[in-house]
Every structure is written in C-alpha cells, then in structure tokens.
CSV table of C-alpha atoms and ligand atoms in Angstrom, one decimal:
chain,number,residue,atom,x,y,z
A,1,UNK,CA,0.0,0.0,0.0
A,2,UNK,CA,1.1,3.7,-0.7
A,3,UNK,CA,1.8,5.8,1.9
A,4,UNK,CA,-0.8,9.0,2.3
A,5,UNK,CA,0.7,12.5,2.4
A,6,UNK,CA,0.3,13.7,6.3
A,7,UNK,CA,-1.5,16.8,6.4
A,8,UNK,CA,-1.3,19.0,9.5
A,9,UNK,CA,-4.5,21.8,10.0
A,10,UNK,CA,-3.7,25.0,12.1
A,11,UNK,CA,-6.8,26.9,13.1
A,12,UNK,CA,-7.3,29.4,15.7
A,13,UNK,CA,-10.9,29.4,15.8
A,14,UNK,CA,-13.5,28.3,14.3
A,15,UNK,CA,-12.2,25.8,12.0
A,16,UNK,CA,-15.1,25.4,9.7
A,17,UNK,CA,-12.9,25.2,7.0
A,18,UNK,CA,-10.9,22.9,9.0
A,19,UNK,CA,-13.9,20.4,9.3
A,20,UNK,CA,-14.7,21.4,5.6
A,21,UNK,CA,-11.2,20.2,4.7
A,22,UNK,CA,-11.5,16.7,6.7
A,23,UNK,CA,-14.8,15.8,4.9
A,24,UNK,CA,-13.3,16.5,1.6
A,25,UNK,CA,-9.8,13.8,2.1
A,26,UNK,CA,-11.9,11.5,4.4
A,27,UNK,CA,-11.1,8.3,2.4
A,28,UNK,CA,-8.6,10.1,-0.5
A,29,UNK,CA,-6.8,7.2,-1.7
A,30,UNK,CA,-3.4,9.8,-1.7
A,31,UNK,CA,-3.6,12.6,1.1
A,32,UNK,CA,-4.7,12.5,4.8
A,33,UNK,CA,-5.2,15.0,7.5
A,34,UNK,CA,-3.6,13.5,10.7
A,35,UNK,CA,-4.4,16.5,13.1
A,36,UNK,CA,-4.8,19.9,14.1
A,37,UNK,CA,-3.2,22.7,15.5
A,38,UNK,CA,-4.5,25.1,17.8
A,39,UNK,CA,-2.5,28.0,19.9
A,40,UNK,CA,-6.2,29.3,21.3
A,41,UNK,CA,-7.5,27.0,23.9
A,42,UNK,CA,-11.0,28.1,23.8
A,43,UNK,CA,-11.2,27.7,19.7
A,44,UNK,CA,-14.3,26.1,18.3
A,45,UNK,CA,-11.3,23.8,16.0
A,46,UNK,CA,-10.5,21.8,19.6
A,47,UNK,CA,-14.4,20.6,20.1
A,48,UNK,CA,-14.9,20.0,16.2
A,49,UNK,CA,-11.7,17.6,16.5
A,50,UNK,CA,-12.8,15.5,19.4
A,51,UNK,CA,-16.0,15.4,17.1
A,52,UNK,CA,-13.9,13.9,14.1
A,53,UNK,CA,-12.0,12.1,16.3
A,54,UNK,CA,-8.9,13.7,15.3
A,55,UNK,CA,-5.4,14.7,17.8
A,56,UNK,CA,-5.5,18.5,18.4
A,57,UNK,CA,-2.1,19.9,20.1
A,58,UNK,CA,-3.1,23.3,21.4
A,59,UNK,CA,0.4,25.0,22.2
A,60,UNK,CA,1.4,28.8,23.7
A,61,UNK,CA,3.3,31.3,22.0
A,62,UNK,CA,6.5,29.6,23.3
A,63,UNK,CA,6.0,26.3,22.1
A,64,UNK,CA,5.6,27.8,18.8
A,65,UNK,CA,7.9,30.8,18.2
A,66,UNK,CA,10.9,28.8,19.2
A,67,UNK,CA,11.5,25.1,18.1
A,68,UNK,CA,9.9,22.9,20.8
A,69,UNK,CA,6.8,21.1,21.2
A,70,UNK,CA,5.0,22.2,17.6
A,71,UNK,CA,7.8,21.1,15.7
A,72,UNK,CA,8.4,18.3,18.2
A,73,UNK,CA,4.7,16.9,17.2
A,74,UNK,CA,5.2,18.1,13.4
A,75,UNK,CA,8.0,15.1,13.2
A,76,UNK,CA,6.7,13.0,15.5
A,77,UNK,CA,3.5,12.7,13.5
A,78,UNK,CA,5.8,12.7,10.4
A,79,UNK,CA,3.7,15.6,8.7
A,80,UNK,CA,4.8,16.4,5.5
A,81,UNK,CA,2.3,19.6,4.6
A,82,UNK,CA,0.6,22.1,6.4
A,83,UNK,CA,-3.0,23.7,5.8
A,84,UNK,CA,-3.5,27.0,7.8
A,85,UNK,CA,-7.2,27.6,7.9
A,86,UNK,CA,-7.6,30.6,9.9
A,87,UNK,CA,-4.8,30.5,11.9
A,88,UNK,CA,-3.9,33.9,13.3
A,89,UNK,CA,-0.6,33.7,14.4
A,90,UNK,CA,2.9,34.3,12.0
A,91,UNK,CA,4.4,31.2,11.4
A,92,UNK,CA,8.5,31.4,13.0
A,93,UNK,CA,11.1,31.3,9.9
A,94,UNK,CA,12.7,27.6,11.5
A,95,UNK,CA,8.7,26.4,10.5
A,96,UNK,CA,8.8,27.8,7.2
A,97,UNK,CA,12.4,26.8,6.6
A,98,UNK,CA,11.3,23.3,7.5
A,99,UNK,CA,8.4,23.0,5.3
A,100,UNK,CA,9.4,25.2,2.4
A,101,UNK,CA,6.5,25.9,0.0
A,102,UNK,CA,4.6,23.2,2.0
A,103,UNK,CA,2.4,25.4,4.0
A,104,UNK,CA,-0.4,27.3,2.7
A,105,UNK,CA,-2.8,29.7,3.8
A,106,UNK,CA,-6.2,30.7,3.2
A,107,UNK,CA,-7.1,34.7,3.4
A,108,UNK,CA,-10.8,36.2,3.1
A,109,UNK,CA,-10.0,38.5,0.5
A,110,UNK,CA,-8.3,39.2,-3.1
A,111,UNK,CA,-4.8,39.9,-1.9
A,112,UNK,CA,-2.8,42.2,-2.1
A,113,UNK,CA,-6.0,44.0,-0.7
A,114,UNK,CA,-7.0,43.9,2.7
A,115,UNK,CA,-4.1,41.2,4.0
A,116,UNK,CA,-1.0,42.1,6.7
A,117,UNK,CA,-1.0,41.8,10.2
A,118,UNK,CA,-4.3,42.5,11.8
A,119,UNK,CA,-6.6,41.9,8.6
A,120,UNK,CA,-8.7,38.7,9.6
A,121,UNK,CA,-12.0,37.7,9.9
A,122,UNK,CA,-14.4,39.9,10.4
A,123,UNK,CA,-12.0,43.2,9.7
A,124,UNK,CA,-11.8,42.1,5.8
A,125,UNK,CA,-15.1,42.1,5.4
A,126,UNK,CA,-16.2,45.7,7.4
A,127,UNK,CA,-13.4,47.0,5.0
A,128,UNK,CA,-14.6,45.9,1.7
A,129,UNK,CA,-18.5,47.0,3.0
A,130,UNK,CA,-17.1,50.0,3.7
A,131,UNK,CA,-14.9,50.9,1.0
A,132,UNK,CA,-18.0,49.8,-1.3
A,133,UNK,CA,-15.8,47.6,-3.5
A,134,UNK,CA,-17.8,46.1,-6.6
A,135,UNK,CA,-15.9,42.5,-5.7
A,136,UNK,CA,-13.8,40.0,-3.3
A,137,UNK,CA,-13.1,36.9,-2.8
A,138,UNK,CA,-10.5,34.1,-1.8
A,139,UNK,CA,-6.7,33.9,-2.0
A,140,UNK,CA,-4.8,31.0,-1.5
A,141,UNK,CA,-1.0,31.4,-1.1
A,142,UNK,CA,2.0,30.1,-0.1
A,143,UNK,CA,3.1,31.2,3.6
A,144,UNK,CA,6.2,32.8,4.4
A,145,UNK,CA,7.6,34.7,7.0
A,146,UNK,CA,5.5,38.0,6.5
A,147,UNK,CA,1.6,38.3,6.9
A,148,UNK,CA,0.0,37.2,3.9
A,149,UNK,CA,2.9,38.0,1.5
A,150,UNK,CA,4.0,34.5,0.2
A,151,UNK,CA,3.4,34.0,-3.4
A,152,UNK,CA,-0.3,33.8,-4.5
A,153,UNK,CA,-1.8,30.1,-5.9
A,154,UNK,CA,-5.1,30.9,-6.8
A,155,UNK,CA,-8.3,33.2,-6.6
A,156,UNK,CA,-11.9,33.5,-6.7
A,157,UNK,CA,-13.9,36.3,-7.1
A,158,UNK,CA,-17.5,37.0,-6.0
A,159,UNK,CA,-19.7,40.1,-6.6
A,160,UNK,CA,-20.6,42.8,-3.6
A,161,UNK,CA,-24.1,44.1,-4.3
A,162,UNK,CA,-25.1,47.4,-2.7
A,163,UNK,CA,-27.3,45.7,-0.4
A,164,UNK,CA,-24.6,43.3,0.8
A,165,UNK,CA,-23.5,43.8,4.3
A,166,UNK,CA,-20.2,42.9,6.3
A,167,UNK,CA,-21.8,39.5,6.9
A,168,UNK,CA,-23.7,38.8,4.1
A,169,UNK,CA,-20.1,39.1,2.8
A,170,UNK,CA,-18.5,37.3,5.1
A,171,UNK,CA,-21.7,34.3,4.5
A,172,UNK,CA,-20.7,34.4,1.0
A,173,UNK,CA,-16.7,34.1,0.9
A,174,UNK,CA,-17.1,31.1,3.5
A,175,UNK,CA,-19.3,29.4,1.2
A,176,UNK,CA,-16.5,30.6,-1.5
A,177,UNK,CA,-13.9,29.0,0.2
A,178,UNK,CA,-16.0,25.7,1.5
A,179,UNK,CA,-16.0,25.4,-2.6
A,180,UNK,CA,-12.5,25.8,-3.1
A,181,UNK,CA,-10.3,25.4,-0.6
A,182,UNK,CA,-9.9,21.5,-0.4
A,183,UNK,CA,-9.7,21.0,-4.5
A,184,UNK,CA,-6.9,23.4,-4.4
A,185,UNK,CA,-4.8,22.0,-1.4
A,186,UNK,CA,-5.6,18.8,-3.2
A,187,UNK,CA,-3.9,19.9,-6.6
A,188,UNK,CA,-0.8,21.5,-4.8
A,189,UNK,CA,0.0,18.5,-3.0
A,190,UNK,CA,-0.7,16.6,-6.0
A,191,UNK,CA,1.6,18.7,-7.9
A,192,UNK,CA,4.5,18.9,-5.2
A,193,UNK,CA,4.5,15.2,-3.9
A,194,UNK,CA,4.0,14.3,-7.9
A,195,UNK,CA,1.0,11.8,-6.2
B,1,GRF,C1,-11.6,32.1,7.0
B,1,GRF,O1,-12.4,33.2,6.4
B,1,GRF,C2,-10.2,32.2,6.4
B,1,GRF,O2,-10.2,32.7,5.1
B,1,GRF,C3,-9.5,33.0,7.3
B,1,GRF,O3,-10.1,32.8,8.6
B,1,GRF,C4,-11.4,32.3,8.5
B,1,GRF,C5,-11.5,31.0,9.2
B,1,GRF,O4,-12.8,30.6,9.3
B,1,GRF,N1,-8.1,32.9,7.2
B,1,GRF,P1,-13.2,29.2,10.0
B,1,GRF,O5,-12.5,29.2,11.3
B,1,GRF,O6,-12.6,28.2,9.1
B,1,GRF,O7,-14.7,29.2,10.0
C-alpha cells in the first residue's frame, strides 16, 4: 500500500474550513489530515476535532515561536504539509524553513488588498462594505515569514451588491472557500508530492 501525504491543519478558531477540509480527504486514496493545531485553547477547532476524532495539540506562544513542542509533534506525526485555515498567528522562519513551500494559507479577500497583520476575519469584510468595493473573494497562497505576502496560488472572485453587508459578505466568501479550498490544497499537493 502507498503511503498517504500527512497533512497537519492549524486553526485558531472556528475551524469550519478545517472540518470542511477533513470531509473532503476523508477516504482520498493519496492525502490524509492526521491533526490539528491550535494555539487558542477556547477555539471552536478543539471541540470540532474531538468530534472527528482527530489529535488536536493546542500550544502557547512559546511552544511555537521557538522550536519545541510544535515542531516536536510536526516530526513526530511525520507531517509532510501544512493547511492553515484561519490561523492567526505568524508562522517562526525555523517552520517555514522546514516546510518550504509546503504550507499554505487561506485569506478572506483578493490579496494584495486587505491582508497584513491585523486583517482577519471579520476586519476584511467591514473593509470591503465600507470601501463599497464592486468584488472579493479568496486567495490561496504560499506562507512565508510576513503576513499574507507568500506567493499567490489561486483566486476566486464573487460580486458585492449594494445591499450586501459585512456578513452577508462574510456568509458568501465562507461558502467561496467551503467550494474551493480542499480541490486546491488537493492539486498543490498533488503537484509537489507528484502523487
Ligand atoms: C476564513 O475566512 C479564512 O479565510 C481566514 O479565517 C477564516 C476562518 O474561518 N483565514 P473558519 O474558522 O474556518 O470558520
């Protein structure tokens, strides 16, 4: 039998997509999500994994900015890609070095626009309400070292109408990224493992 690629999920909250993302590889003959990550130990993500049945490590800042327990767990699970699906905090160059252009990120919006430190959630949204913008959408990207600045994969666009809201928005890019997110972690890892 072939070995599965080990995917590791980081979340902070939620973790919609990170349930969203479990459904989809739940029996993929190739690629399988082993765990999840979580550095916020009152997250949604820790109750949806006991739910799934899947490990969660939640760690501190400590654990994760220096190499200890994360990266501890990252080998001994013998991960070889990580998913961040809204996972808030910068990932330390060691992690990046270690998985280079094998982690990936999801962010609520068309980047460039509306991404750096302190642009999440809810914030994207209230921007592009408030700046009336005619669209947004999805990035997916590489991660490196700087907030939302590794090198873009793919996008999707939707349509703001003038009657759309901050969370009508925010209702339509989750269903955006429910629809995308797992096809496209599935053709990266396709591509890079060659599977
Ligand atoms: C998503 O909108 C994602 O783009 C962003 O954080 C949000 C996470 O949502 N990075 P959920 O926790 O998956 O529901």
């Amino acid at each position: 039998m072939i070995e599965k690629i080990r995917v590791a999920i980081f979340a902070s909250g939620s973790g919609s997509n990170a349930e969203n993302l479990v459904q989809y590889f739940n029996q993929h003959q190739k690629i399988e999500i082993v765990s999840f990550y979580c550095n916020n130990p009152s997250a949604a993500v820790i109750e949806r994994a006991k739910k799934l049945n899947l490990p969660c490590l939640i760690f501190s800042k400590a654990d994760f900015t220096t190499k200890g327990t994360v990266l501890l767990k990252l080998e001994e699970e013998k991960i070889d890609f990580i998913v961040l699906a809204g996972f808030l905090w910068l990932v330390p160059t060691y992690l990046v070095a270690k998985f280079p252009q094998k982690i990936v990120n999801i962010h609520p919006a068309l980047l460039p626009k509306y991404g750096g430190k302190g642009m999440y959630g809810h914030k994207v949204h209230q921007a592009v309400a408030f700046n009336k913008d005619l669209e947004t959408g999805i990035s997916v990207h590489y991660v490196n070292e700087l907030y939302d600045e590794g090198d873009i994969i793919f996008q999707a666009k939707i349509k703001v109408e003038t009657t759309d809201t901050e969370n009508s928005i925010a209702q339509k890019v989750h269903k955006l990224e429910y629809e995308h997110y797992p096809a496209v972690v599935e053709q990266i890892i396709s591509k890079y493992f060659n599977v």
